[in-house]
Amino acid sequence: MYYAAPEALEPQVRAAFDKASRALRTDRCDHQDFHCRGCGRAVRVVYTACEIAMSSYLYHPQRVLIGPPRG
């Protein structure tokens, strides 16, 4: 599976995102963290991945979490 390079979020933002997405992560979900290029806010996209052919995946977003702008 391909993963984009993770971005370092502030520890308190990462902890809040972890708490909010805990139930989804145990349900075979993964996540990607980044900062929005437009507004600068922290974002976590929680998704499931479905392999449709060898090394070809469809990603299904389950939840999008939006945090505060970069401090």
Coordinates of N, CA and C in Angstrom, one line a residue:
M1 N 0.8 -1.2 0.0 CA 0.0 0.0 0.0 C 0.9 1.2 0.0
Y2 N 0.5 2.3 -0.7 CA 1.3 3.5 -0.8 C 0.8 4.4 0.3
Y3 N 1.8 5.0 0.9 CA 1.5 6.0 2.0 C 2.3 7.3 1.7
A4 N 1.6 8.4 1.7 CA 2.3 9.7 1.6 C 3.1 9.9 2.9
A5 N 4.2 10.7 2.8 CA 5.0 11.0 4.0 C 4.1 11.7 5.0
P6 N 4.1 11.2 6.2 CA 3.3 11.8 7.3 C 3.9 13.1 7.7
E7 N 3.0 14.0 8.1 CA 3.4 15.3 8.6 C 3.3 15.3 10.1
A8 N 4.2 16.0 10.8 CA 4.2 16.0 12.2 C 3.2 17.1 12.7
L9 N 2.2 16.6 13.4 CA 1.2 17.5 14.0 C 1.7 17.8 15.4
E10 N 1.2 18.9 15.9 CA 1.4 19.3 17.3 C 0.9 18.1 18.2
P11 N 1.6 17.8 19.3 CA 1.2 16.7 20.2 C -0.2 16.8 20.7
Q12 N -0.7 17.9 21.1 CA -2.0 18.0 21.6 C -3.1 17.8 20.5
V13 N -2.8 18.2 19.2 CA -3.7 18.0 18.1 C -3.7 16.5 17.8
R14 N -2.5 15.9 17.7 CA -2.5 14.5 17.4 C -3.2 13.7 18.5
A15 N -3.1 14.0 19.7 CA -3.8 13.3 20.8 C -5.3 13.5 20.7
A16 N -5.8 14.7 20.3 CA -7.2 14.9 20.1 C -7.7 14.1 18.9
F17 N -7.0 14.0 17.8 CA -7.3 13.3 16.7 C -7.3 11.8 17.0
D18 N -6.3 11.3 17.7 CA -6.3 9.9 18.1 C -7.5 9.5 19.0
K19 N -7.9 10.4 19.9 CA -9.1 10.1 20.7 C -10.3 10.0 19.9
A20 N -10.5 11.0 18.9 CA -11.7 11.1 18.1 C -11.8 9.9 17.1
S21 N -10.7 9.4 16.7 CA -10.7 8.3 15.6 C -10.4 7.0 16.2
R22 N -10.3 6.8 17.5 CA -10.0 5.5 18.1 C -10.9 4.4 17.7
A23 N -12.2 4.6 17.7 CA -13.1 3.5 17.3 C -13.0 3.1 15.9
L24 N -12.7 4.1 15.0 CA -12.6 3.8 13.6 C -11.3 3.0 13.3
R25 N -10.2 3.4 14.0 CA -8.9 2.7 13.7 C -8.9 1.2 14.1
T26 N -9.8 0.9 15.0 CA -9.9 -0.6 15.4 C -10.7 -1.3 14.4
D27 N -11.4 -0.6 13.5 CA -12.3 -1.3 12.5 C -11.6 -1.3 11.2
R28 N -10.3 -1.7 11.1 CA -9.5 -1.9 9.9 C -9.4 -0.6 9.1
C29 N -9.3 0.5 9.8 CA -9.1 1.8 9.1 C -7.7 2.3 9.4
D30 N -7.2 3.2 8.5 CA -5.9 3.8 8.7 C -6.2 5.3 8.6
H31 N -5.1 6.1 8.7 CA -5.3 7.6 8.6 C -4.1 8.3 8.0
Q32 N -4.3 9.5 7.5 CA -3.3 10.3 7.0 C -3.4 11.7 7.6
D33 N -2.4 12.2 8.2 CA -2.4 13.6 8.8 C -1.6 14.5 7.9
F34 N -2.1 15.8 7.8 CA -1.4 16.8 7.0 C -2.0 18.2 7.4
H35 N -1.4 19.2 6.9 CA -1.9 20.6 7.1 C -2.5 21.0 5.8
C36 N -3.6 21.6 5.8 CA -4.3 22.1 4.6 C -3.4 23.3 4.0
R37 N -3.2 23.2 2.7 CA -2.4 24.2 2.1 C -3.1 25.6 2.0
G38 N -4.5 25.5 2.0 CA -5.2 26.7 1.9 C -5.4 27.5 3.2
C39 N -5.8 26.8 4.2 CA -6.1 27.5 5.5 C -5.1 27.2 6.6
G40 N -4.3 26.2 6.4 CA -3.2 25.9 7.4 C -3.7 25.0 8.5
R41 N -4.9 24.6 8.5 CA -5.5 23.8 9.6 C -4.9 22.4 9.6
A42 N -4.8 21.8 10.8 CA -4.4 20.3 10.8 C -5.6 19.5 10.4
V43 N -5.4 18.5 9.6 CA -6.4 17.6 9.1 C -6.0 16.1 9.2
R44 N -7.0 15.3 9.6 CA -6.8 13.9 9.6 C -7.9 13.2 8.8
V45 N -7.5 12.4 7.8 CA -8.5 11.7 7.0 C -8.4 10.2 7.4
V46 N -9.5 9.7 8.0 CA -9.5 8.3 8.4 C -10.2 7.5 7.2
Y47 N -9.6 6.5 6.7 CA -10.1 5.8 5.5 C -9.9 4.3 5.6
T48 N -10.6 3.6 4.8 CA -10.4 2.1 4.6 C -9.8 2.0 3.1
A49 N -9.0 1.0 2.9 CA -8.5 0.7 1.6 C -8.9 -0.6 1.1
C50 N -9.4 -0.7 -0.1 CA -9.8 -1.9 -0.7 C -9.0 -2.2 -1.9
E51 N -8.3 -3.4 -1.9 CA -7.5 -3.7 -3.1 C -8.4 -4.2 -4.2
I52 N -8.3 -3.6 -5.3 CA -9.2 -4.0 -6.5 C -8.4 -4.8 -7.5
A53 N -7.1 -4.7 -7.5 CA -6.2 -5.5 -8.3 C -4.8 -5.4 -7.6
M54 N -3.9 -6.3 -8.1 CA -2.6 -6.3 -7.4 C -2.0 -4.9 -7.3
S55 N -1.8 -4.4 -6.1 CA -1.2 -3.1 -5.8 C -2.0 -2.0 -6.3
S56 N -3.3 -2.2 -6.5 CA -4.2 -1.1 -6.9 C -5.3 -1.0 -5.9
Y57 N -5.5 0.2 -5.3 CA -6.4 0.3 -4.2 C -7.4 1.4 -4.4
L58 N -8.6 1.3 -3.8 CA -9.6 2.3 -3.7 C -9.6 2.7 -2.3
Y59 N -9.6 4.0 -2.0 CA -9.6 4.5 -0.7 C -11.0 5.1 -0.4
H60 N -11.6 4.7 0.7 CA -12.9 5.1 1.1 C -12.8 5.9 2.4
P61 N -13.0 7.3 2.3 CA -12.9 8.1 3.5 C -14.0 7.7 4.5
Q62 N -13.7 7.6 5.7 CA -14.7 7.3 6.8 C -15.0 8.5 7.6
R63 N -14.0 9.3 7.8 CA -14.2 10.5 8.6 C -13.0 11.5 8.3
V64 N -13.4 12.8 8.3 CA -12.4 13.9 8.1 C -12.4 14.7 9.4
L65 N -11.3 14.8 10.1 CA -11.2 15.6 11.3 C -10.4 16.9 11.0
I66 N -10.9 18.0 11.4 CA -10.2 19.3 11.2 C -9.9 19.9 12.5
G67 N -8.6 20.3 12.6 CA -8.1 20.9 13.9 C -7.8 22.4 13.7
P68 N -7.1 22.9 14.6 CA -6.8 24.4 14.6 C -5.7 24.7 13.6
P69 N -5.6 25.9 13.2 CA -4.6 26.3 12.2 C -3.2 26.2 13.0
R70 N -2.2 26.1 12.2 CA -0.8 26.0 12.7 C -0.6 27.2 13.6
G71 N 0.0 26.9 14.8 CA 0.3 28.0 15.8 C 1.6 28.7 15.5

